[in-house]
JSON list of C-alpha atoms in Angstrom, two decimals:
[
{"chain": "A", "resi": 1, "resn": "ARG", "atom": "CA", "xyz": [-4.01, -33.70, 98.51]},
{"chain": "A", "resi": 2, "resn": "LYS", "atom": "CA", "xyz": [-4.84, -30.70, 96.36]},
{"chain": "A", "resi": 3, "resn": "GLU", "atom": "CA", "xyz": [-8.46, -30.04, 95.54]},
{"chain": "A", "resi": 4, "resn": "VAL", "atom": "CA", "xyz": [-7.67, -29.62, 91.85]},
{"chain": "A", "resi": 5, "resn": "GLU", "atom": "CA", "xyz": [-4.66, -31.01, 90.03]},
{"chain": "A", "resi": 6, "resn": "GLN", "atom": "CA", "xyz": [-3.41, -30.25, 86.54]},
{"chain": "A", "resi": 7, "resn": "ASP", "atom": "CA", "xyz": [-0.36, -31.12, 84.53]},
{"chain": "A", "resi": 8, "resn": "PRO", "atom": "CA", "xyz": [1.52, -27.79, 84.45]},
{"chain": "A", "resi": 9, "resn": "GLY", "atom": "CA", "xyz": [3.08, -28.53, 81.08]},
{"chain": "A", "resi": 10, "resn": "PRO", "atom": "CA", "xyz": [4.42, -26.66, 79.27]},
{"chain": "A", "resi": 11, "resn": "PHE", "atom": "CA", "xyz": [2.77, -27.88, 76.11]},
{"chain": "A", "resi": 12, "resn": "ASN", "atom": "CA", "xyz": [4.49, -26.63, 72.97]},
{"chain": "A", "resi": 13, "resn": "VAL", "atom": "CA", "xyz": [2.51, -27.50, 69.85]},
{"chain": "A", "resi": 14, "resn": "PRO", "atom": "CA", "xyz": [2.62, -26.42, 66.21]},
{"chain": "A", "resi": 15, "resn": "GLU", "atom": "CA", "xyz": [-0.14, -24.37, 64.67]},
{"chain": "A", "resi": 16, "resn": "GLY", "atom": "CA", "xyz": [-3.03, -26.53, 63.59]},
{"chain": "A", "resi": 17, "resn": "ALA", "atom": "CA", "xyz": [-2.34, -29.25, 66.13]},
{"chain": "A", "resi": 18, "resn": "THR", "atom": "CA", "xyz": [-4.89, -30.70, 68.51]},
{"chain": "A", "resi": 19, "resn": "VAL", "atom": "CA", "xyz": [-4.01, -30.55, 72.17]},
{"chain": "A", "resi": 20, "resn": "ALA", "atom": "CA", "xyz": [-5.80, -31.91, 75.24]},
{"chain": "A", "resi": 21, "resn": "PHE", "atom": "CA", "xyz": [-5.55, -30.92, 78.89]},
{"chain": "A", "resi": 22, "resn": "ASN", "atom": "CA", "xyz": [-6.79, -32.96, 81.80]},
{"chain": "A", "resi": 23, "resn": "CYS", "atom": "CA", "xyz": [-7.64, -31.99, 85.32]},
{"chain": "A", "resi": 24, "resn": "THR", "atom": "CA", "xyz": [-8.68, -34.06, 88.32]},
{"chain": "A", "resi": 25, "resn": "TYR", "atom": "CA", "xyz": [-10.59, -32.94, 91.38]},
{"chain": "A", "resi": 26, "resn": "SER", "atom": "CA", "xyz": [-10.69, -34.58, 94.77]},
{"chain": "A", "resi": 27, "resn": "ASN", "atom": "CA", "xyz": [-14.12, -33.73, 96.15]},
{"chain": "A", "resi": 28, "resn": "SER", "atom": "CA", "xyz": [-16.96, -35.74, 94.68]},
{"chain": "A", "resi": 29, "resn": "ALA", "atom": "CA", "xyz": [-19.43, -33.13, 95.95]},
{"chain": "A", "resi": 30, "resn": "SER", "atom": "CA", "xyz": [-18.11, -30.57, 93.50]},
{"chain": "A", "resi": 31, "resn": "GLN", "atom": "CA", "xyz": [-20.92, -29.07, 91.47]},
{"chain": "A", "resi": 32, "resn": "SER", "atom": "CA", "xyz": [-19.64, -26.66, 88.85]},
{"chain": "A", "resi": 33, "resn": "PHE", "atom": "CA", "xyz": [-16.62, -26.87, 86.61]},
{"chain": "A", "resi": 34, "resn": "PHE", "atom": "CA", "xyz": [-14.87, -24.35, 84.43]},
{"chain": "A", "resi": 35, "resn": "TRP", "atom": "CA", "xyz": [-11.89, -23.72, 82.24]},
{"chain": "A", "resi": 36, "resn": "TYR", "atom": "CA", "xyz": [-10.34, -20.28, 82.54]},
{"chain": "A", "resi": 37, "resn": "ARG", "atom": "CA", "xyz": [-7.69, -18.77, 80.36]},
{"chain": "A", "resi": 38, "resn": "GLN", "atom": "CA", "xyz": [-4.98, -16.53, 81.74]},
{"chain": "A", "resi": 39, "resn": "ASP", "atom": "CA", "xyz": [-2.69, -14.60, 79.46]},
{"chain": "A", "resi": 40, "resn": "CYS", "atom": "CA", "xyz": [0.70, -13.50, 80.68]},
{"chain": "A", "resi": 41, "resn": "ARG", "atom": "CA", "xyz": [0.39, -10.71, 83.25]},
{"chain": "A", "resi": 42, "resn": "LYS", "atom": "CA", "xyz": [-3.37, -10.63, 82.87]},
{"chain": "A", "resi": 43, "resn": "GLU", "atom": "CA", "xyz": [-6.27, -11.73, 85.02]},
{"chain": "A", "resi": 44, "resn": "PRO", "atom": "CA", "xyz": [-8.03, -15.07, 84.42]},
{"chain": "A", "resi": 45, "resn": "LYS", "atom": "CA", "xyz": [-11.04, -14.99, 82.14]},
{"chain": "A", "resi": 46, "resn": "LEU", "atom": "CA", "xyz": [-13.71, -17.62, 81.69]},
{"chain": "A", "resi": 47, "resn": "LEU", "atom": "CA", "xyz": [-13.15, -19.76, 78.62]},
{"chain": "A", "resi": 48, "resn": "MET", "atom": "CA", "xyz": [-16.05, -22.12, 79.10]},
{"chain": "A", "resi": 49, "resn": "SER", "atom": "CA", "xyz": [-18.15, -23.88, 81.67]},
{"chain": "A", "resi": 50, "resn": "VAL", "atom": "CA", "xyz": [-18.09, -27.65, 81.67]},
{"chain": "A", "resi": 51, "resn": "TYR", "atom": "CA", "xyz": [-21.37, -29.54, 81.68]},
{"chain": "A", "resi": 52, "resn": "SER", "atom": "CA", "xyz": [-22.01, -33.17, 82.43]},
{"chain": "A", "resi": 53, "resn": "SER", "atom": "CA", "xyz": [-23.03, -33.87, 78.86]},
{"chain": "A", "resi": 54, "resn": "GLY", "atom": "CA", "xyz": [-19.92, -32.22, 77.49]},
{"chain": "A", "resi": 55, "resn": "ASN", "atom": "CA", "xyz": [-19.98, -29.02, 75.54]},
{"chain": "A", "resi": 56, "resn": "GLU", "atom": "CA", "xyz": [-18.34, -27.50, 72.53]},
{"chain": "A", "resi": 57, "resn": "ASP", "atom": "CA", "xyz": [-17.59, -23.94, 71.58]},
{"chain": "A", "resi": 58, "resn": "GLY", "atom": "CA", "xyz": [-15.98, -23.66, 68.20]},
{"chain": "A", "resi": 59, "resn": "ARG", "atom": "CA", "xyz": [-12.56, -25.29, 68.39]},
{"chain": "A", "resi": 60, "resn": "PHE", "atom": "CA", "xyz": [-12.88, -25.97, 72.10]},
{"chain": "A", "resi": 61, "resn": "THR", "atom": "CA", "xyz": [-14.51, -29.02, 73.63]},
{"chain": "A", "resi": 62, "resn": "ALA", "atom": "CA", "xyz": [-14.88, -29.57, 77.36]},
{"chain": "A", "resi": 63, "resn": "GLN", "atom": "CA", "xyz": [-15.89, -32.80, 79.00]},
{"chain": "A", "resi": 64, "resn": "LEU", "atom": "CA", "xyz": [-16.64, -33.89, 82.53]},
{"chain": "A", "resi": 65, "resn": "ASN", "atom": "CA", "xyz": [-16.34, -37.40, 83.91]},
{"chain": "A", "resi": 66, "resn": "ARG", "atom": "CA", "xyz": [-17.93, -37.42, 87.35]},
{"chain": "A", "resi": 67, "resn": "ALA", "atom": "CA", "xyz": [-17.22, -41.08, 88.00]},
{"chain": "A", "resi": 68, "resn": "SER", "atom": "CA", "xyz": [-13.50, -40.57, 87.53]},
{"chain": "A", "resi": 69, "resn": "GLN", "atom": "CA", "xyz": [-13.56, -36.98, 88.77]},
{"chain": "A", "resi": 70, "resn": "TYR", "atom": "CA", "xyz": [-11.75, -35.45, 85.86]},
{"chain": "A", "resi": 71, "resn": "ILE", "atom": "CA", "xyz": [-12.34, -32.66, 83.43]},
{"chain": "A", "resi": 72, "resn": "SER", "atom": "CA", "xyz": [-10.79, -32.26, 80.01]},
{"chain": "A", "resi": 73, "resn": "LEU", "atom": "CA", "xyz": [-10.31, -29.50, 77.48]},
{"chain": "A", "resi": 74, "resn": "LEU", "atom": "CA", "xyz": [-9.61, -30.22, 73.84]},
{"chain": "A", "resi": 75, "resn": "ILE", "atom": "CA", "xyz": [-8.38, -27.53, 71.50]},
{"chain": "A", "resi": 76, "resn": "ARG", "atom": "CA", "xyz": [-8.50, -28.32, 67.80]},
{"chain": "A", "resi": 77, "resn": "ASP", "atom": "CA", "xyz": [-6.67, -26.50, 65.02]},
{"chain": "A", "resi": 78, "resn": "SER", "atom": "CA", "xyz": [-4.50, -24.57, 67.47]},
{"chain": "A", "resi": 79, "resn": "LYS", "atom": "CA", "xyz": [-3.86, -20.91, 66.73]},
{"chain": "A", "resi": 80, "resn": "LEU", "atom": "CA", "xyz": [-0.96, -18.75, 67.86]},
{"chain": "A", "resi": 81, "resn": "SER", "atom": "CA", "xyz": [-3.49, -16.75, 69.88]},
{"chain": "A", "resi": 82, "resn": "ASP", "atom": "CA", "xyz": [-4.33, -19.84, 71.93]},
{"chain": "A", "resi": 83, "resn": "SER", "atom": "CA", "xyz": [-0.98, -19.50, 73.71]},
{"chain": "A", "resi": 84, "resn": "ALA", "atom": "CA", "xyz": [-1.85, -18.93, 77.38]},
{"chain": "A", "resi": 85, "resn": "THR", "atom": "CA", "xyz": [-2.22, -20.71, 80.68]},
{"chain": "A", "resi": 86, "resn": "TYR", "atom": "CA", "xyz": [-5.41, -22.72, 81.08]},
{"chain": "A", "resi": 87, "resn": "LEU", "atom": "CA", "xyz": [-6.80, -23.03, 84.57]},
{"chain": "A", "resi": 88, "resn": "CYS", "atom": "CA", "xyz": [-9.14, -25.77, 85.69]},
{"chain": "A", "resi": 89, "resn": "VAL", "atom": "CA", "xyz": [-11.63, -24.45, 88.27]},
{"chain": "A", "resi": 90, "resn": "VAL", "atom": "CA", "xyz": [-14.06, -26.33, 90.45]},
{"chain": "A", "resi": 91, "resn": "ASN", "atom": "CA", "xyz": [-16.87, -24.85, 92.52]},
{"chain": "A", "resi": 92, "resn": "MET", "atom": "CA", "xyz": [-18.35, -26.58, 95.52]},
{"chain": "A", "resi": 93, "resn": "ASN", "atom": "CA", "xyz": [-21.44, -24.36, 95.30]},
{"chain": "A", "resi": 94, "resn": "THR", "atom": "CA", "xyz": [-21.49, -24.27, 99.07]},
{"chain": "A", "resi": 95, "resn": "GLY", "atom": "CA", "xyz": [-20.03, -21.09, 100.47]},
{"chain": "A", "resi": 96, "resn": "ASN", "atom": "CA", "xyz": [-19.08, -20.18, 96.93]},
{"chain": "A", "resi": 97, "resn": "GLN", "atom": "CA", "xyz": [-15.70, -21.82, 97.27]},
{"chain": "A", "resi": 98, "resn": "PHE", "atom": "CA", "xyz": [-13.83, -21.96, 93.98]},
{"chain": "A", "resi": 99, "resn": "TYR", "atom": "CA", "xyz": [-10.72, -24.12, 93.73]},
{"chain": "A", "resi": 100, "resn": "PHE", "atom": "CA", "xyz": [-8.13, -23.41, 91.07]},
{"chain": "A", "resi": 101, "resn": "GLY", "atom": "CA", "xyz": [-5.67, -25.77, 89.49]},
{"chain": "A", "resi": 102, "resn": "THR", "atom": "CA", "xyz": [-2.11, -24.61, 89.02]},
{"chain": "A", "resi": 103, "resn": "GLY", "atom": "CA", "xyz": [-2.73, -24.10, 85.32]},
{"chain": "A", "resi": 104, "resn": "THR", "atom": "CA", "xyz": [-1.38, -25.70, 82.16]},
{"chain": "A", "resi": 105, "resn": "SER", "atom": "CA", "xyz": [0.86, -23.61, 79.97]},
{"chain": "A", "resi": 106, "resn": "LEU", "atom": "CA", "xyz": [0.31, -23.80, 76.23]},
{"chain": "A", "resi": 107, "resn": "THR", "atom": "CA", "xyz": [2.53, -22.30, 73.57]},
{"chain": "A", "resi": 108, "resn": "VAL", "atom": "CA", "xyz": [1.49, -22.62, 69.95]},
{"chain": "A", "resi": 109, "resn": "ILE", "atom": "CA", "xyz": [4.47, -22.43, 67.65]},
{"chain": "A", "resi": 110, "resn": "PRO", "atom": "CA", "xyz": [4.33, -21.07, 64.09]},
{"chain": "B", "resi": 1, "resn": "SER", "atom": "CA", "xyz": [-20.93, -9.82, 83.25]},
{"chain": "B", "resi": 2, "resn": "ALA", "atom": "CA", "xyz": [-19.25, -7.48, 85.69]},
{"chain": "B", "resi": 3, "resn": "VAL", "atom": "CA", "xyz": [-16.64, -4.81, 85.18]},
{"chain": "B", "resi": 4, "resn": "ILE", "atom": "CA", "xyz": [-14.14, -4.64, 88.01]},
{"chain": "B", "resi": 5, "resn": "SER", "atom": "CA", "xyz": [-11.70, -1.80, 88.48]},
{"chain": "B", "resi": 6, "resn": "GLN", "atom": "CA", "xyz": [-8.77, -2.54, 90.71]},
{"chain": "B", "resi": 7, "resn": "LYS", "atom": "CA", "xyz": [-6.01, -0.23, 91.79]},
{"chain": "B", "resi": 8, "resn": "PRO", "atom": "CA", "xyz": [-3.15, 0.19, 92.07]},
{"chain": "B", "resi": 9, "resn": "SER", "atom": "CA", "xyz": [-2.21, -2.01, 89.15]},
{"chain": "B", "resi": 10, "resn": "ARG", "atom": "CA", "xyz": [1.28, -2.32, 90.55]},
{"chain": "B", "resi": 11, "resn": "ASP", "atom": "CA", "xyz": [3.36, -1.02, 93.40]},
{"chain": "B", "resi": 12, "resn": "ILE", "atom": "CA", "xyz": [6.78, -1.43, 94.93]},
{"chain": "B", "resi": 13, "resn": "CYS", "atom": "CA", "xyz": [6.86, -1.20, 98.71]},
{"chain": "B", "resi": 14, "resn": "GLN", "atom": "CA", "xyz": [9.41, -1.34, 101.47]},
{"chain": "B", "resi": 15, "resn": "ARG", "atom": "CA", "xyz": [9.23, -4.12, 104.01]},
{"chain": "B", "resi": 16, "resn": "GLY", "atom": "CA", "xyz": [7.33, -3.24, 107.13]},
{"chain": "B", "resi": 17, "resn": "THR", "atom": "CA", "xyz": [4.94, -0.91, 105.34]},
{"chain": "B", "resi": 18, "resn": "SER", "atom": "CA", "xyz": [1.38, -1.65, 104.21]},
{"chain": "B", "resi": 19, "resn": "LEU", "atom": "CA", "xyz": [-0.44, -1.50, 100.91]},
{"chain": "B", "resi": 20, "resn": "THR", "atom": "CA", "xyz": [-4.16, -1.05, 100.43]},
{"chain": "B", "resi": 21, "resn": "ILE", "atom": "CA", "xyz": [-5.75, -2.32, 97.23]},
{"chain": "B", "resi": 22, "resn": "GLN", "atom": "CA", "xyz": [-9.11, -1.03, 96.09]},
{"chain": "B", "resi": 23, "resn": "CYS", "atom": "CA", "xyz": [-11.73, -2.90, 94.11]},
{"chain": "B", "resi": 24, "resn": "GLN", "atom": "CA", "xyz": [-14.75, -1.24, 92.50]},
{"chain": "B", "resi": 25, "resn": "VAL", "atom": "CA", "xyz": [-17.50, -3.20, 90.75]},
{"chain": "B", "resi": 26, "resn": "ASP", "atom": "CA", "xyz": [-19.97, -1.71, 88.30]},
{"chain": "B", "resi": 27, "resn": "SER", "atom": "CA", "xyz": [-22.91, -3.54, 89.87]},
{"chain": "B", "resi": 28, "resn": "GLN", "atom": "CA", "xyz": [-24.04, -4.55, 93.33]},
{"chain": "B", "resi": 29, "resn": "VAL", "atom": "CA", "xyz": [-22.75, -7.92, 94.43]},
{"chain": "B", "resi": 30, "resn": "THR", "atom": "CA", "xyz": [-23.23, -9.84, 97.63]},
{"chain": "B", "resi": 31, "resn": "MET", "atom": "CA", "xyz": [-19.78, -11.33, 97.93]},
{"chain": "B", "resi": 32, "resn": "MET", "atom": "CA", "xyz": [-16.41, -10.16, 96.75]},
{"chain": "B", "resi": 33, "resn": "PHE", "atom": "CA", "xyz": [-13.39, -12.42, 96.82]},
{"chain": "B", "resi": 34, "resn": "TRP", "atom": "CA", "xyz": [-9.74, -11.61, 97.28]},
{"chain": "B", "resi": 35, "resn": "TYR", "atom": "CA", "xyz": [-7.18, -13.97, 95.74]},
{"chain": "B", "resi": 36, "resn": "ARG", "atom": "CA", "xyz": [-3.42, -14.12, 95.76]},
{"chain": "B", "resi": 37, "resn": "GLN", "atom": "CA", "xyz": [-1.39, -15.48, 92.88]},
{"chain": "B", "resi": 38, "resn": "GLN", "atom": "CA", "xyz": [2.26, -15.95, 93.71]},
{"chain": "B", "resi": 39, "resn": "PRO", "atom": "CA", "xyz": [4.82, -16.20, 90.92]},
{"chain": "B", "resi": 40, "resn": "GLY", "atom": "CA", "xyz": [4.30, -19.37, 88.91]},
{"chain": "B", "resi": 41, "resn": "GLN", "atom": "CA", "xyz": [1.41, -20.46, 91.11]},
{"chain": "B", "resi": 42, "resn": "SER", "atom": "CA", "xyz": [-2.31, -20.63, 90.77]},
{"chain": "B", "resi": 43, "resn": "LEU", "atom": "CA", "xyz": [-4.86, -18.58, 92.64]},
{"chain": "B", "resi": 44, "resn": "THR", "atom": "CA", "xyz": [-5.35, -18.96, 96.37]},
{"chain": "B", "resi": 45, "resn": "LEU", "atom": "CA", "xyz": [-8.40, -17.52, 98.06]},
{"chain": "B", "resi": 46, "resn": "ILE", "atom": "CA", "xyz": [-7.48, -15.14, 100.88]},
{"chain": "B", "resi": 47, "resn": "ALA", "atom": "CA", "xyz": [-10.93, -14.17, 102.07]},
{"chain": "B", "resi": 48, "resn": "THR", "atom": "CA", "xyz": [-14.52, -13.46, 101.14]},
{"chain": "B", "resi": 49, "resn": "ALA", "atom": "CA", "xyz": [-15.70, -9.92, 101.79]},
{"chain": "B", "resi": 50, "resn": "ASN", "atom": "CA", "xyz": [-19.32, -9.60, 102.82]},
{"chain": "B", "resi": 51, "resn": "GLN", "atom": "CA", "xyz": [-21.11, -6.30, 103.11]},
{"chain": "B", "resi": 52, "resn": "GLY", "atom": "CA", "xyz": [-22.21, -5.57, 106.64]},
{"chain": "B", "resi": 53, "resn": "SER", "atom": "CA", "xyz": [-20.19, -8.30, 108.31]},
{"chain": "B", "resi": 54, "resn": "GLU", "atom": "CA", "xyz": [-16.61, -9.32, 108.87]},
{"chain": "B", "resi": 55, "resn": "ALA", "atom": "CA", "xyz": [-14.74, -10.98, 106.07]},
{"chain": "B", "resi": 56, "resn": "THR", "atom": "CA", "xyz": [-14.37, -14.74, 106.09]},
{"chain": "B", "resi": 57, "resn": "TYR", "atom": "CA", "xyz": [-10.72, -15.78, 105.95]},
{"chain": "B", "resi": 58, "resn": "GLU", "atom": "CA", "xyz": [-9.32, -18.98, 104.56]},
{"chain": "B", "resi": 59, "resn": "SER", "atom": "CA", "xyz": [-6.90, -21.19, 106.41]},
{"chain": "B", "resi": 60, "resn": "GLY", "atom": "CA", "xyz": [-3.50, -19.57, 106.60]},
{"chain": "B", "resi": 61, "resn": "PHE", "atom": "CA", "xyz": [-4.77, -16.00, 106.27]},
{"chain": "B", "resi": 62, "resn": "VAL", "atom": "CA", "xyz": [-5.59, -13.77, 109.23]},
{"chain": "B", "resi": 63, "resn": "ILE", "atom": "CA", "xyz": [-7.32, -10.46, 109.64]},
{"chain": "B", "resi": 64, "resn": "ASP", "atom": "CA", "xyz": [-4.33, -8.75, 111.25]},
{"chain": "B", "resi": 65, "resn": "LYS", "atom": "CA", "xyz": [-2.24, -9.39, 108.17]},
{"chain": "B", "resi": 66, "resn": "PHE", "atom": "CA", "xyz": [-4.97, -8.92, 105.56]},
{"chain": "B", "resi": 67, "resn": "PRO", "atom": "CA", "xyz": [-7.63, -6.55, 106.90]},
{"chain": "B", "resi": 68, "resn": "ILE", "atom": "CA", "xyz": [-10.55, -6.13, 104.54]},
{"chain": "B", "resi": 69, "resn": "SER", "atom": "CA", "xyz": [-13.23, -3.47, 104.31]},
{"chain": "B", "resi": 70, "resn": "ARG", "atom": "CA", "xyz": [-16.57, -3.78, 102.55]},
{"chain": "B", "resi": 71, "resn": "PRO", "atom": "CA", "xyz": [-18.45, -0.53, 103.10]},
{"chain": "B", "resi": 72, "resn": "ASN", "atom": "CA", "xyz": [-21.08, -1.16, 100.40]},
{"chain": "B", "resi": 73, "resn": "LEU", "atom": "CA", "xyz": [-22.16, -3.60, 97.73]},
{"chain": "B", "resi": 74, "resn": "THR", "atom": "CA", "xyz": [-19.85, -2.27, 95.02]},
{"chain": "B", "resi": 75, "resn": "PHE", "atom": "CA", "xyz": [-16.57, -1.64, 96.80]},
{"chain": "B", "resi": 76, "resn": "SER", "atom": "CA", "xyz": [-13.96, -3.43, 98.88]},
{"chain": "B", "resi": 77, "resn": "THR", "atom": "CA", "xyz": [-10.39, -2.91, 99.99]},
{"chain": "B", "resi": 78, "resn": "LEU", "atom": "CA", "xyz": [-7.68, -5.38, 100.94]},
{"chain": "B", "resi": 79, "resn": "THR", "atom": "CA", "xyz": [-4.72, -4.22, 102.99]},
{"chain": "B", "resi": 80, "resn": "VAL", "atom": "CA", "xyz": [-1.54, -6.25, 103.11]},
{"chain": "B", "resi": 81, "resn": "SER", "atom": "CA", "xyz": [0.13, -5.25, 106.36]},
{"chain": "B", "resi": 82, "resn": "ASN", "atom": "CA", "xyz": [3.67, -5.38, 107.68]},
{"chain": "B", "resi": 83, "resn": "LEU", "atom": "CA", "xyz": [5.00, -6.29, 104.26]},
{"chain": "B", "resi": 84, "resn": "SER", "atom": "CA", "xyz": [7.78, -8.78, 103.73]},
{"chain": "B", "resi": 85, "resn": "PRO", "atom": "CA", "xyz": [9.32, -10.01, 100.48]},
{"chain": "B", "resi": 86, "resn": "GLU", "atom": "CA", "xyz": [7.19, -13.15, 100.75]},
{"chain": "B", "resi": 87, "resn": "ASP", "atom": "CA", "xyz": [4.12, -10.95, 100.16]},
{"chain": "B", "resi": 88, "resn": "SER", "atom": "CA", "xyz": [5.33, -10.15, 96.66]},
{"chain": "B", "resi": 89, "resn": "SER", "atom": "CA", "xyz": [2.49, -11.43, 94.55]},
{"chain": "B", "resi": 90, "resn": "ILE", "atom": "CA", "xyz": [-0.46, -10.50, 92.40]},
{"chain": "B", "resi": 91, "resn": "TYR", "atom": "CA", "xyz": [-3.61, -9.76, 94.35]},
{"chain": "B", "resi": 92, "resn": "LEU", "atom": "CA", "xyz": [-6.89, -10.19, 92.51]},
{"chain": "B", "resi": 93, "resn": "CYS", "atom": "CA", "xyz": [-10.36, -9.02, 93.36]},
{"chain": "B", "resi": 94, "resn": "SER", "atom": "CA", "xyz": [-13.19, -11.16, 92.07]},
{"chain": "B", "resi": 95, "resn": "VAL", "atom": "CA", "xyz": [-16.98, -11.37, 92.04]},
{"chain": "B", "resi": 96, "resn": "GLU", "atom": "CA", "xyz": [-19.35, -14.10, 91.05]},
{"chain": "B", "resi": 97, "resn": "ALA", "atom": "CA", "xyz": [-21.58, -13.44, 88.08]},
{"chain": "B", "resi": 98, "resn": "VAL", "atom": "CA", "xyz": [-24.99, -12.17, 89.06]},
{"chain": "B", "resi": 99, "resn": "ALA", "atom": "CA", "xyz": [-27.89, -14.41, 88.07]},
{"chain": "B", "resi": 100, "resn": "SER", "atom": "CA", "xyz": [-25.53, -17.06, 86.79]},
{"chain": "B", "resi": 101, "resn": "LEU", "atom": "CA", "xyz": [-26.98, -20.52, 87.16]},
{"chain": "B", "resi": 102, "resn": "THR", "atom": "CA", "xyz": [-23.66, -22.27, 87.28]},
{"chain": "B", "resi": 103, "resn": "GLY", "atom": "CA", "xyz": [-21.52, -19.57, 88.79]},
{"chain": "B", "resi": 104, "resn": "GLU", "atom": "CA", "xyz": [-18.52, -18.00, 87.19]},
{"chain": "B", "resi": 105, "resn": "LEU", "atom": "CA", "xyz": [-16.01, -15.50, 88.46]},
{"chain": "B", "resi": 106, "resn": "PHE", "atom": "CA", "xyz": [-15.00, -12.17, 87.03]},
{"chain": "B", "resi": 107, "resn": "PHE", "atom": "CA", "xyz": [-11.66, -10.73, 88.01]},
{"chain": "B", "resi": 108, "resn": "GLY", "atom": "CA", "xyz": [-10.13, -7.35, 88.30]},
{"chain": "B", "resi": 109, "resn": "GLU", "atom": "CA", "xyz": [-6.90, -6.81, 86.41]},
{"chain": "B", "resi": 110, "resn": "GLY", "atom": "CA", "xyz": [-4.88, -7.53, 89.51]},
{"chain": "B", "resi": 111, "resn": "SER", "atom": "CA", "xyz": [-2.45, -5.58, 91.65]},
{"chain": "B", "resi": 112, "resn": "ARG", "atom": "CA", "xyz": [1.16, -6.63, 91.28]},
{"chain": "B", "resi": 113, "resn": "LEU", "atom": "CA", "xyz": [3.02, -6.05, 94.52]},
{"chain": "B", "resi": 114, "resn": "THR", "atom": "CA", "xyz": [6.78, -6.16, 94.88]},
{"chain": "B", "resi": 115, "resn": "VAL", "atom": "CA", "xyz": [8.24, -5.88, 98.37]},
{"chain": "B", "resi": 116, "resn": "LEU", "atom": "CA", "xyz": [11.88, -4.89, 98.65]}
]
């Protein structure tokens, strides 16, 4: 079983739509959680960390459900510039082992 | 944050040869990570490069194939040896943010390798 699993998509949504991505992780000892964004032919960059209480950054909301071992990312009012692959990342915090999901592809259509 | 310079950005190599990728960080870091991202796949950790000791390799990756150097706290190299077409991939250098409470990774721009 993979450490981190994501629906690869692709998600094709119109501008202004709301879209949600989910991610599950297998190890209940996981400590830190992140969403990264990767543009085509570019390196991944941190979008936001995910905290137990949930956190929001503008149009982006991330939530963590430890009991069910899943993480979500909600994007409101989608922009064309949101088109990218979104990677779910989990850190065990022991040995600095980061586990990456396969990524979810998002295309926002005019 | 950390600024990571990685080179070459891309290369085309013949099978049987080797390619060495360099990674330079603008600050001192304890651990540097080398990842591979194969076409259409996510990132897989190859090894963790520690200064002053041998690199720690993940399952499925061995030192003979992926020798790593870490001469100081700001620099590392990854060599991909005896290249085959299956090694065609993007190789990414990464460091963990210094003084970050929750930990986050910064990546170099990646080295895109094509093996003919």
